[in-house]
């Protein structure tokens, strides 16, 4: 079994197909369906969904009641069953079938030479251009039945779910076209009964604007049901006597569009996407109201088992995986996210200041990303409250590793914003404290250990708190979500603590885009925007250790890993609780090739890195060790601050509750057992 096999990591490949219809010729349509099914098999698909009445054609009207046609449909269905024996996908094929003296509009579930079951359409449209009640009976009330199709007996009714016994979560429900367009679609009940994959066999003629409504319905159903929704519409070959057909096929997952075809194809087309069954299971487990709803509205379903036997080698991943899950690559979405994130930070600070009597703000300004973001949040808050920006008191506090570049940026930014700027050199006090402690640095030795670093970090915070006392102010925190995840902050009297922290819910990879967005939006004067752009080019560093002989400064990422990878790890641990091996698999697809996939707008070419699997494994091990085995005690004592990212927060009063004395043993064991080192 290959590490790179998608079925090993909780994914299932889905296909939505439309074939060229030959009207009232089931044999020809069966040939087209089998051709597409073989292609789906070759591409490793687990499920392939075809259009409504695909074996006969949807638009043949009264021909649907002709015995010759219905006989031919049964023969063609039996042929597909027989010829599917060597094919992996579960095929969902549309056909008109006779049963109990009526004709039903059905979905046939076929797998490896078996007719697993037949699901009848429940809601038959009989308005405007639709006239289905003329030909068909509704499947309502047929639960628990059986049907014979071409001599094959199979379960019949809307109460069927098809469950792969060897692929956890690959549980499939089928509904047909109009079933989706009603207030309570059958797929609601199917999802509550455990189906994660919801299929819609549709004909769906096209009119102006209908495609948008259709997309909205499919996406919202996938979100409401916390599932995947696979939609296949009829296309070329259907009669255009009175209607037209666009043959669009699409796949959605929890509200997101995974794949969508072009419209109005000349013939057969399909889309393939890999849905994340683990993600959907996790969402349902986390959202307890989903199960509450099941307890109220659950209906009995029959589960029909089948064995998929999926490929366990590398067949790629048909799915877009964002390098920066907190930072969308789509420019419009990123712009919206930045607007909302900045507004959340500002409004949170405005509310807190108003609630405690409008104190001044005391903030340490280093010239780095985090303090810059916190400062421009504070400045905007003062503007909205119509208070002078001089009520913000910014301190630069140079230490032993402070560079002239960052100190200069800090002063330029404070001057451009018009806040009260002060400088407090902490080196004399730090030297005194190190001497009092008997630290070797005070004796002239270049010992740059954790005591050396934390003496500086602690003094900075200590001075800020005492300055806040002196100025009737509050200390505004600057530490971000990524640092909290990794424990990269000094506990207590250090940058872990403040009176209010606007950055605590913002990951490091998003902060640079927030700063750029503020600069480009012109929220402040042009001079401020110029300084912000300069800050964006600054190396991420705590600047607690002097530069080495070559002039190289202390690098945070060299110690705890690239923030791009660590924010990736954080997102999938915090938001979905994935196994380390799955996170490594996803990271390899996202970060394995710098030329693959989209980068966020304005992301510098020089920083577009790629990481091989051993590197991903190495930094994931660091993340797991720190996140689960070390850093929680710092997060358990966090100051207040707003949740910002949809991926989650680490507040002990919000998204994340965990013991301070936990261990990383289980997570590290899973990583080491299942992710190859080379």
XYZ file of C-alpha atoms in Angstrom:
678
model
C 0.000 0.000 0.000
C 1.539 3.281 -1.122
C 1.660 6.285 1.193
C 0.534 8.310 -1.823
C -2.699 6.327 -2.356
C -5.651 8.677 -1.937
C -7.973 5.907 -0.690
C -5.543 5.291 2.174
C -6.140 8.816 3.445
C -9.927 8.960 3.576
C -10.650 10.247 0.082
C -13.006 8.793 -2.518
C -12.945 9.706 -6.194
C -16.337 10.737 -7.561
C -17.431 11.187 -11.163
C -20.369 13.080 -12.629
C -21.021 12.076 -16.244
C -23.290 13.061 -19.087
C -23.451 10.956 -22.237
C -24.805 11.770 -25.666
C -28.392 10.496 -25.614
C -29.844 8.480 -28.458
C -33.583 9.013 -28.109
C -35.601 5.846 -27.428
C -32.578 3.610 -28.106
C -31.630 1.987 -24.783
C -29.018 -0.267 -26.395
C -27.097 2.687 -27.805
C -27.409 4.554 -24.518
C -26.156 1.529 -22.575
C -23.118 1.438 -24.862
C -22.411 5.125 -24.152
C -22.866 4.666 -20.411
C -20.550 1.658 -20.317
C -17.940 3.559 -22.297
C -17.998 6.362 -19.726
C -18.044 3.833 -16.882
C -14.876 2.202 -18.213
C -13.164 5.579 -18.304
C -14.246 6.208 -14.710
C -12.837 2.802 -13.767
C -9.540 3.580 -15.477
C -9.322 6.811 -13.504
C -9.999 5.112 -10.181
C -13.471 6.502 -9.491
C -15.535 4.997 -6.688
C -18.895 6.403 -7.800
C -20.126 7.498 -11.239
C -23.422 9.367 -11.564
C -25.319 9.562 -14.876
C -28.341 11.665 -15.927
C -31.998 11.022 -15.234
C -33.617 8.553 -17.656
C -30.262 8.195 -19.359
C -31.109 4.740 -20.726
C -34.151 5.993 -22.646
C -33.727 9.734 -22.948
C -35.722 12.161 -20.811
C -37.500 14.071 -23.569
C -39.288 11.204 -25.359
C -42.631 11.928 -23.655
C -45.368 9.359 -24.454
C -42.786 6.909 -25.762
C -42.042 6.299 -22.083
C -45.230 4.208 -21.917
C -44.460 1.997 -24.924
C -43.789 -1.639 -24.050
C -41.183 -1.933 -26.787
C -39.166 0.838 -25.209
C -39.608 -0.467 -21.666
C -38.607 -3.977 -22.730
C -35.486 -2.557 -24.349
C -34.684 -0.561 -21.210
C -34.736 -3.712 -19.092
C -32.512 -5.528 -21.577
C -30.063 -2.623 -21.644
C -30.049 -2.431 -17.838
C -29.288 -6.153 -17.611
C -26.437 -5.634 -20.057
C -24.915 -2.858 -17.951
C -25.176 -5.082 -14.872
C -23.440 -7.939 -16.674
C -20.757 -5.808 -18.329
C -19.937 -3.979 -15.083
C -18.493 -7.114 -13.492
C -14.914 -5.941 -13.938
C -15.587 -2.252 -13.209
C -14.835 -0.643 -9.843
C -17.253 2.337 -9.720
C -20.708 2.193 -8.222
C -22.791 3.245 -11.237
C -25.983 5.255 -10.742
C -27.941 5.046 -13.991
C -31.314 6.605 -14.809
C -34.101 4.520 -16.401
C -37.908 4.201 -16.643
C -38.987 0.890 -15.082
C -42.283 -0.952 -14.719
C -43.288 -1.926 -11.203
C -46.592 -2.868 -9.583
C -48.646 -1.795 -12.588
C -47.034 1.617 -13.035
C -43.905 3.130 -14.571
C -41.344 4.755 -12.271
C -38.540 7.205 -12.952
C -35.621 5.357 -11.340
C -31.967 5.368 -10.387
C -30.324 1.955 -10.747
C -27.366 1.280 -8.441
C -25.046 -1.155 -10.225
C -21.716 -2.488 -9.001
C -19.397 -5.229 -10.238
C -22.084 -7.302 -11.910
C -24.754 -6.730 -9.247
C -27.920 -4.659 -9.277
C -27.670 -3.368 -5.725
C -31.009 -1.585 -5.725
C -33.435 0.714 -7.533
C -34.436 4.124 -6.150
C -37.623 5.723 -7.556
C -38.126 9.466 -7.941
C -40.542 10.857 -5.354
C -41.355 14.392 -6.496
C -42.731 14.465 -10.034
C -42.945 17.973 -11.539
C -46.171 18.731 -13.357
C -45.956 22.464 -13.938
C -44.877 24.752 -16.781
C -42.858 22.605 -19.210
C -42.978 19.474 -17.021
C -45.587 16.730 -17.360
C -44.094 13.768 -15.489
C -47.256 12.645 -13.708
C -48.650 11.748 -17.131
C -46.146 8.885 -17.307
C -44.776 8.112 -13.870
C -45.903 7.158 -10.378
C -44.227 8.696 -7.361
C -41.914 6.489 -5.341
C -43.464 7.723 -2.093
C -44.807 4.779 -0.121
C -42.731 2.139 -1.915
C -40.293 1.695 0.950
C -39.298 -1.869 1.700
C -40.153 -3.190 -1.764
C -38.368 -5.262 -4.381
C -38.359 -5.112 -8.176
C -37.399 -7.397 -11.077
C -35.347 -5.809 -13.849
C -34.440 -8.007 -16.813
C -34.826 -11.088 -14.674
C -32.764 -9.643 -11.794
C -34.450 -9.095 -8.453
C -33.292 -6.155 -6.351
C -34.439 -3.919 -3.468
C -36.784 -1.118 -4.575
C -37.743 2.084 -2.792
C -36.518 5.514 -1.676
C -35.213 3.982 1.559
C -31.959 2.613 0.132
C -28.401 3.553 1.030
C -25.389 1.928 -0.621
C -22.500 1.362 1.755
C -18.928 0.383 0.811
C -17.821 -2.016 3.516
C -14.119 -1.494 2.814
C -14.020 2.321 2.445
C -15.089 4.073 5.625
C -17.583 6.831 4.896
C -18.339 5.851 1.304
C -22.069 5.665 1.915
C -24.224 6.779 -1.027
C -27.781 8.066 -1.379
C -29.503 8.775 -4.695
C -32.281 11.190 -5.567
C -33.586 12.352 -8.917
C -33.794 15.899 -10.304
C -36.938 17.553 -8.840
C -36.300 15.789 -5.531
C -33.718 18.492 -4.845
C -36.018 21.408 -5.669
C -38.486 20.844 -2.824
C -38.238 22.193 0.742
C -37.363 18.781 2.212
C -35.318 16.817 -0.341
C -34.987 13.039 0.127
C -31.239 13.552 0.486
C -31.918 15.225 3.847
C -33.171 11.895 5.166
C -30.366 10.055 3.391
C -27.750 12.263 5.034
C -29.344 11.866 8.458
C -29.252 8.106 7.879
C -25.497 8.287 7.361
C -24.934 8.903 3.652
C -21.907 11.130 3.036
C -22.181 11.050 -0.763
C -25.464 12.381 -2.166
C -26.120 11.844 -5.865
C -28.608 13.575 -8.129
C -29.497 12.024 -11.473
C -31.032 14.950 -13.318
C -32.317 15.890 -16.747
C -32.700 19.613 -16.003
C -33.494 21.478 -19.163
C -31.860 24.876 -19.293
C -33.343 28.366 -19.340
C -31.698 31.730 -18.773
C -30.475 32.012 -15.178
C -31.390 28.461 -14.161
C -27.783 27.280 -13.922
C -27.086 29.719 -11.087
C -30.127 28.519 -9.146
C -29.133 24.903 -9.723
C -25.606 25.546 -8.490
C -26.927 27.338 -5.417
C -29.231 24.439 -4.563
C -26.507 21.821 -4.968
C -23.907 23.778 -3.001
C -26.321 24.616 -0.199
C -27.525 21.014 0.029
C -23.950 19.805 0.380
C -23.400 22.392 3.124
C -26.646 21.720 4.972
C -26.147 17.961 4.844
C -22.395 18.143 5.542
C -21.839 15.891 2.570
C -20.660 15.604 -1.002
C -23.262 16.306 -3.687
C -22.766 14.859 -7.171
C -24.983 16.295 -9.908
C -25.358 15.095 -13.509
C -27.666 16.795 -16.031
C -28.787 15.622 -19.485
C -27.108 17.179 -22.487
C -26.518 16.477 -26.155
C -29.005 14.244 -27.930
C -32.100 15.174 -25.929
C -34.983 16.501 -28.025
C -35.025 20.252 -28.582
C -38.610 20.267 -29.850
C -39.589 22.581 -27.003
C -36.603 22.604 -24.620
C -32.816 22.934 -24.538
C -30.229 21.080 -22.440
C -26.855 22.207 -21.157
C -25.436 18.898 -19.872
C -23.603 20.429 -16.942
C -22.101 18.073 -14.382
C -20.683 19.155 -11.045
C -19.457 17.975 -7.652
C -19.771 19.876 -4.371
C -18.468 19.257 -0.856
C -19.736 20.972 2.279
C -20.686 24.086 0.325
C -17.554 24.242 -1.848
C -17.411 23.504 -5.568
C -14.906 20.721 -6.195
C -15.469 20.365 -9.953
C -17.795 21.757 -12.585
C -17.928 21.111 -16.315
C -18.501 23.415 -19.224
C -22.068 23.756 -20.418
C -23.611 22.782 -23.756
C -21.153 20.014 -24.662
C -21.239 18.476 -28.120
C -21.197 14.978 -26.650
C -20.073 13.027 -23.610
C -18.286 14.784 -20.758
C -17.458 14.127 -17.136
C -15.850 15.758 -14.145
C -13.789 13.923 -11.542
C -13.078 15.072 -7.993
C -11.748 13.479 -4.822
C -14.067 14.113 -1.903
C -12.706 14.053 1.625
C -14.802 11.559 3.538
C -12.771 12.131 6.713
C -13.513 15.854 6.570
C -17.243 15.203 6.243
C -17.214 12.654 9.081
C -15.354 15.100 11.284
C -17.788 17.894 10.505
C -20.756 15.755 11.457
C -19.084 14.593 14.650
C -18.193 18.142 15.669
C -21.551 19.644 14.778
C -23.660 17.938 17.391
C -26.834 19.585 16.116
C -26.589 17.368 13.024
C -27.126 14.306 15.189
C -29.770 16.114 17.241
C -31.654 16.673 13.991
C -31.240 12.997 13.108
C -32.809 11.960 16.395
C -35.864 14.071 15.635
C -36.291 13.340 11.919
C -34.623 9.967 11.309
C -36.368 7.575 8.948
C -35.592 3.864 8.554
C -33.292 2.990 5.664
C -32.085 -0.292 4.223
C -28.314 -0.433 3.805
C -27.013 -2.383 0.829
C -23.359 -3.343 1.232
C -20.812 -3.605 -1.540
C -17.048 -3.990 -1.634
C -15.156 -1.411 -3.657
C -11.590 -2.819 -3.601
C -10.068 0.555 -4.553
C -6.532 0.975 -5.903
C -3.919 1.398 -3.217
C -1.213 2.891 -5.385
C -0.597 6.499 -6.395
C -3.292 7.714 -8.805
C -2.790 11.383 -7.996
C -5.228 13.664 -6.222
C -8.064 15.280 -8.185
C -8.587 18.062 -5.713
C -7.292 21.554 -5.173
C -5.354 21.810 -1.922
C -4.555 25.380 -0.893
C -0.976 25.966 0.223
C -2.311 28.503 2.666
C -5.630 27.242 4.042
C -5.998 30.475 6.018
C -5.234 32.569 2.900
C -7.297 31.924 -0.249
C -5.486 32.251 -3.576
C -8.580 33.730 -5.240
C -8.087 37.539 -5.242
C -11.751 38.392 -4.607
C -12.055 35.956 -1.749
C -8.772 37.137 -0.227
C -9.926 40.747 -0.438
C -13.152 39.827 1.347
C -11.306 37.822 4.003
C -8.893 40.673 4.693
C -11.732 43.165 4.993
C -13.580 40.944 7.449
C -10.511 39.991 9.492
C -9.403 43.599 9.891
C -12.953 44.704 10.747
C -13.247 41.943 13.379
C -9.989 43.012 15.016
C -10.924 46.693 14.998
C -14.489 46.183 16.242
C -13.282 43.877 19.003
C -10.853 46.515 20.249
C -13.437 49.319 19.997
C -15.876 47.305 22.110
C -13.265 46.454 24.737
C -12.024 50.035 25.054
C -15.568 51.347 25.398
C -16.473 48.739 27.984
C -13.580 49.647 30.312
C -13.759 53.436 30.183
C -11.799 54.361 27.043
C -8.239 53.963 28.367
C -5.155 54.739 26.328
C -3.379 51.971 24.449
C 0.190 50.963 25.256
C 1.904 48.822 22.641
C 5.378 47.564 21.905
C 6.329 48.360 18.306
C 9.176 46.256 16.931
C 8.946 46.975 13.219
C 7.916 43.368 12.557
C 4.692 41.980 11.134
C 2.739 41.286 14.312
C 3.246 44.580 16.118
C 2.645 46.446 12.859
C -0.726 44.730 12.402
C -1.755 45.379 16.002
C -0.752 49.040 15.678
C -2.773 49.677 12.513
C -5.744 48.001 14.209
C -5.333 50.345 17.173
C -5.020 53.405 14.927
C -8.194 52.518 13.050
C -10.027 51.913 16.320
C -9.062 55.374 17.546
C -10.273 56.905 14.292
C -13.656 55.182 14.576
C -14.031 56.329 18.177
C -13.035 59.870 17.131
C -10.182 59.849 19.583
C -6.722 61.269 18.882
C -4.134 58.747 17.772
C -1.805 60.245 20.351
C -3.787 58.167 22.853
C -1.761 55.262 21.476
C 1.620 55.141 23.196
C 4.087 53.095 21.214
C 7.383 51.900 22.665
C 10.376 50.677 20.761
C 12.517 48.708 23.177
C 15.842 47.827 21.572
C 17.639 44.827 23.014
C 20.827 42.955 22.243
C 19.595 41.658 18.876
C 17.554 44.614 17.615
C 18.508 45.658 14.112
C 18.598 49.222 12.880
C 16.228 48.257 10.089
C 13.370 47.152 12.300
C 13.893 49.965 14.785
C 13.851 52.490 11.953
C 10.653 50.950 10.539
C 9.029 51.139 13.960
C 9.825 54.843 14.353
C 8.777 55.653 10.802
C 5.458 53.874 11.273
C 4.716 55.561 14.575
C 5.540 58.954 13.099
C 3.460 58.360 9.986
C 0.448 57.317 12.092
C 0.865 60.251 14.443
C 0.876 58.250 17.680
C 2.865 59.037 20.812
C 6.286 57.453 20.217
C 8.817 56.570 22.883
C 12.029 54.571 23.000
C 13.149 52.568 25.989
C 16.489 50.789 25.804
C 16.163 47.553 27.791
C 19.818 46.562 27.553
C 20.969 48.153 30.832
C 18.123 46.558 32.794
C 18.654 43.225 31.009
C 22.377 43.301 31.772
C 21.620 44.026 35.430
C 19.123 41.170 35.661
C 21.499 38.727 33.956
C 24.212 39.810 36.357
C 21.906 39.365 39.340
C 21.155 35.854 38.092
C 24.824 35.017 37.674
C 24.356 34.454 33.952
C 27.592 34.036 31.998
C 26.621 36.695 29.438
C 27.014 39.328 32.146
C 30.596 38.110 32.545
C 31.344 38.679 28.890
C 30.645 35.216 27.465
C 28.464 35.000 24.280
C 25.865 32.691 25.865
C 22.531 33.181 24.116
C 20.298 30.647 25.857
C 16.602 30.761 26.750
C 17.344 32.778 29.896
C 19.189 35.371 27.831
C 16.256 35.619 25.415
C 13.477 35.619 27.991
C 15.086 38.235 30.203
C 14.653 40.625 27.273
C 11.167 39.456 26.323
C 10.037 39.611 29.942
C 11.446 43.072 30.549
C 9.685 44.434 27.495
C 6.319 43.180 28.710
C 7.040 44.263 32.291
C 7.800 47.796 31.133
C 4.644 47.868 28.983
C 2.422 46.851 31.898
C 3.985 49.430 34.200
C 3.695 52.060 31.464
C 0.019 51.170 31.128
C -0.375 51.744 34.897
C 1.405 55.060 34.562
C -0.652 56.224 31.566
C -4.080 54.886 32.589
C -3.900 52.526 29.652
C -4.056 48.882 28.613
C -1.354 46.785 27.029
C -2.344 45.709 23.524
C -1.015 42.251 22.689
C 0.664 41.526 19.370
C 1.311 37.738 19.394
C -0.462 35.769 16.676
C -2.312 32.452 16.398
C 0.652 30.606 14.871
C 2.959 31.562 17.736
C 0.352 30.404 20.237
C 0.051 27.065 18.425
C 3.794 26.477 18.605
C 4.320 27.991 22.038
C 6.671 30.529 20.452
C 6.075 33.170 23.112
C 7.392 33.977 26.569
C 4.969 32.914 29.275
C 3.538 35.205 31.940
C 5.627 38.352 32.034
C 6.338 38.074 28.333
C 4.700 38.475 24.966
C 2.194 35.732 25.830
C 0.403 38.205 28.116
C -1.457 41.479 27.583
C -4.700 43.158 28.604
C -6.265 42.445 25.183
C -4.796 40.766 22.123
C -6.239 41.596 18.708
C -3.846 39.233 16.889
C -4.500 36.087 18.924
C -6.950 34.754 16.328
C -4.875 35.635 13.250
C -2.379 33.147 11.766
C 1.040 34.403 10.708
C 0.441 33.631 7.028
C -2.614 35.891 6.985
C -1.040 38.857 8.778
C 1.200 39.825 5.867
C -1.841 39.920 3.579
C -3.779 42.027 6.080
C -0.946 44.546 6.187
C -0.755 44.625 2.394
C -4.530 45.004 2.145
C -4.502 47.972 4.528
C -1.692 49.541 2.506
C -3.457 49.029 -0.834
C -6.885 50.124 0.414
C -5.505 53.523 1.410
C -7.056 53.374 4.874
C -4.226 55.592 6.118
C -2.048 58.215 4.459
C 0.291 57.256 1.628
C 3.293 57.615 3.947
C 1.862 54.914 6.204
C 1.316 52.593 3.238
C 4.946 53.053 2.175
C 6.186 51.966 5.602
C 3.806 49.004 5.633
C 5.246 47.763 2.334
C 8.752 47.988 3.790
C 7.704 45.969 6.845
C 6.427 43.195 4.571
C 9.959 42.508 3.368
C 11.339 42.029 6.904
C 12.717 38.636 7.997
C 10.551 37.066 10.728
C 12.736 37.215 13.845
C 12.358 37.783 17.587
C 15.647 39.741 17.415
C 16.760 38.567 20.843
C 20.175 37.265 19.778
C 22.867 39.473 18.203
C 23.624 38.986 14.513
C 26.423 36.543 13.777
C 29.776 37.387 12.206
C 28.235 37.375 8.729
C 25.472 39.759 9.785
C 22.755 37.101 9.689
C 20.016 37.701 12.235
C 18.148 35.191 14.361
C 15.540 33.387 12.247
C 12.294 32.153 13.787
C 11.520 29.806 10.898
C 14.930 28.132 11.127
C 14.023 27.144 14.675
C 10.348 26.180 14.501
C 9.816 25.647 10.781
C 8.388 27.588 7.853
C 5.173 29.324 8.870
C 3.613 28.247 5.566
C 3.935 24.599 6.592
C 3.153 25.152 10.255
C -0.028 27.108 9.516
C -1.010 24.305 7.126
C -0.507 21.798 9.946
C -2.374 23.998 12.405
C -5.413 24.366 10.151
C -5.937 20.651 9.629
C -5.286 19.766 13.270
C -7.455 22.537 14.698
C -10.289 22.611 12.158
C -10.651 18.931 11.282
C -8.602 16.831 13.703
C -6.877 14.924 10.899
C -4.222 12.275 11.441
C -0.629 13.457 10.955
C -0.171 11.072 8.005
C -3.125 12.614 6.202
C -1.841 16.116 6.870
C 1.542 15.116 5.442
C -0.185 13.653 2.368
C -2.120 16.900 1.829
C 0.949 19.049 2.476
C 2.920 17.123 -0.107
C 0.238 17.851 -2.714
C 0.048 21.499 -1.689
C 3.760 22.212 -1.259
C 5.595 19.553 -3.260
C 5.918 21.653 -6.416
C 6.139 25.459 -6.387
C 4.883 25.600 -9.975
C 1.703 23.654 -9.228
C -1.457 25.485 -8.229
C -2.166 29.128 -7.521
C -0.370 31.393 -5.060
C -2.093 34.226 -3.202
C -1.963 37.592 -4.969
C 1.272 39.578 -4.563
C 3.094 36.649 -2.983
C 6.791 37.317 -3.746
C 8.359 35.025 -6.345
C 11.504 34.685 -4.243
C 9.501 33.192 -1.351
C 7.609 30.602 -3.400
C 9.125 27.564 -1.755
C 8.596 23.856 -2.302
C 9.100 21.106 0.267
C 9.719 17.399 -0.230
C 8.081 14.765 1.956
C 11.034 14.323 4.372
C 11.038 18.087 5.028
C 7.277 18.096 5.537
C 7.604 15.182 7.942
C 10.406 16.862 9.878
C 8.495 20.099 10.497
C 5.234 18.295 11.193
C 7.046 16.368 13.911
C 8.171 19.691 15.404
C 4.619 21.005 15.222
C 3.110 17.957 16.922
C 5.741 17.954 19.651
C 5.165 21.598 20.457
C 1.399 21.827 19.898
C 0.346 18.701 21.815
C 3.289 18.143 24.122
C 4.463 21.570 25.199
C 2.515 24.733 24.379
C -0.929 24.205 25.895
C -0.081 25.696 29.297
C 0.590 29.009 27.557
C -2.727 28.861 25.727
C -4.633 27.967 28.902
C -3.834 31.421 30.279
C -4.522 33.531 27.197
C -5.807 37.094 27.425
C -9.065 37.991 25.712
C -9.190 38.613 21.977
C -11.606 37.951 19.112
C -11.772 34.804 17.018
C -10.893 35.847 13.477
C -10.096 32.892 11.202
C -12.799 30.376 10.273
C -10.143 27.700 10.766
C -10.473 28.184 14.503
C -8.944 29.870 17.506
C -6.910 28.620 20.464
C -8.717 30.407 23.258
C -9.461 28.095 26.202
C -12.865 29.810 26.313
C -13.526 29.327 22.598
C -12.658 26.731 19.985
C -9.897 24.785 21.726
C -10.057 23.158 25.139
C -7.210 20.845 26.067
C -5.229 19.822 29.160
C -2.036 21.707 29.891
C -0.324 18.461 30.838
C -1.181 16.481 27.701
C 1.341 14.593 25.591
C 2.094 14.286 21.887
C 2.909 10.561 22.073
C -0.022 9.210 20.044
C 0.303 11.815 17.287
C 4.052 11.338 16.954
C 3.646 7.558 16.843
C 1.083 7.824 14.032
C 3.394 10.137 12.085
C 6.460 7.937 12.511
C 4.533 4.768 11.722
C 2.752 5.971 8.584
C 4.832 8.696 6.926
C 8.020 7.540 5.187
C 11.242 9.355 6.090
C 12.546 9.392 2.547
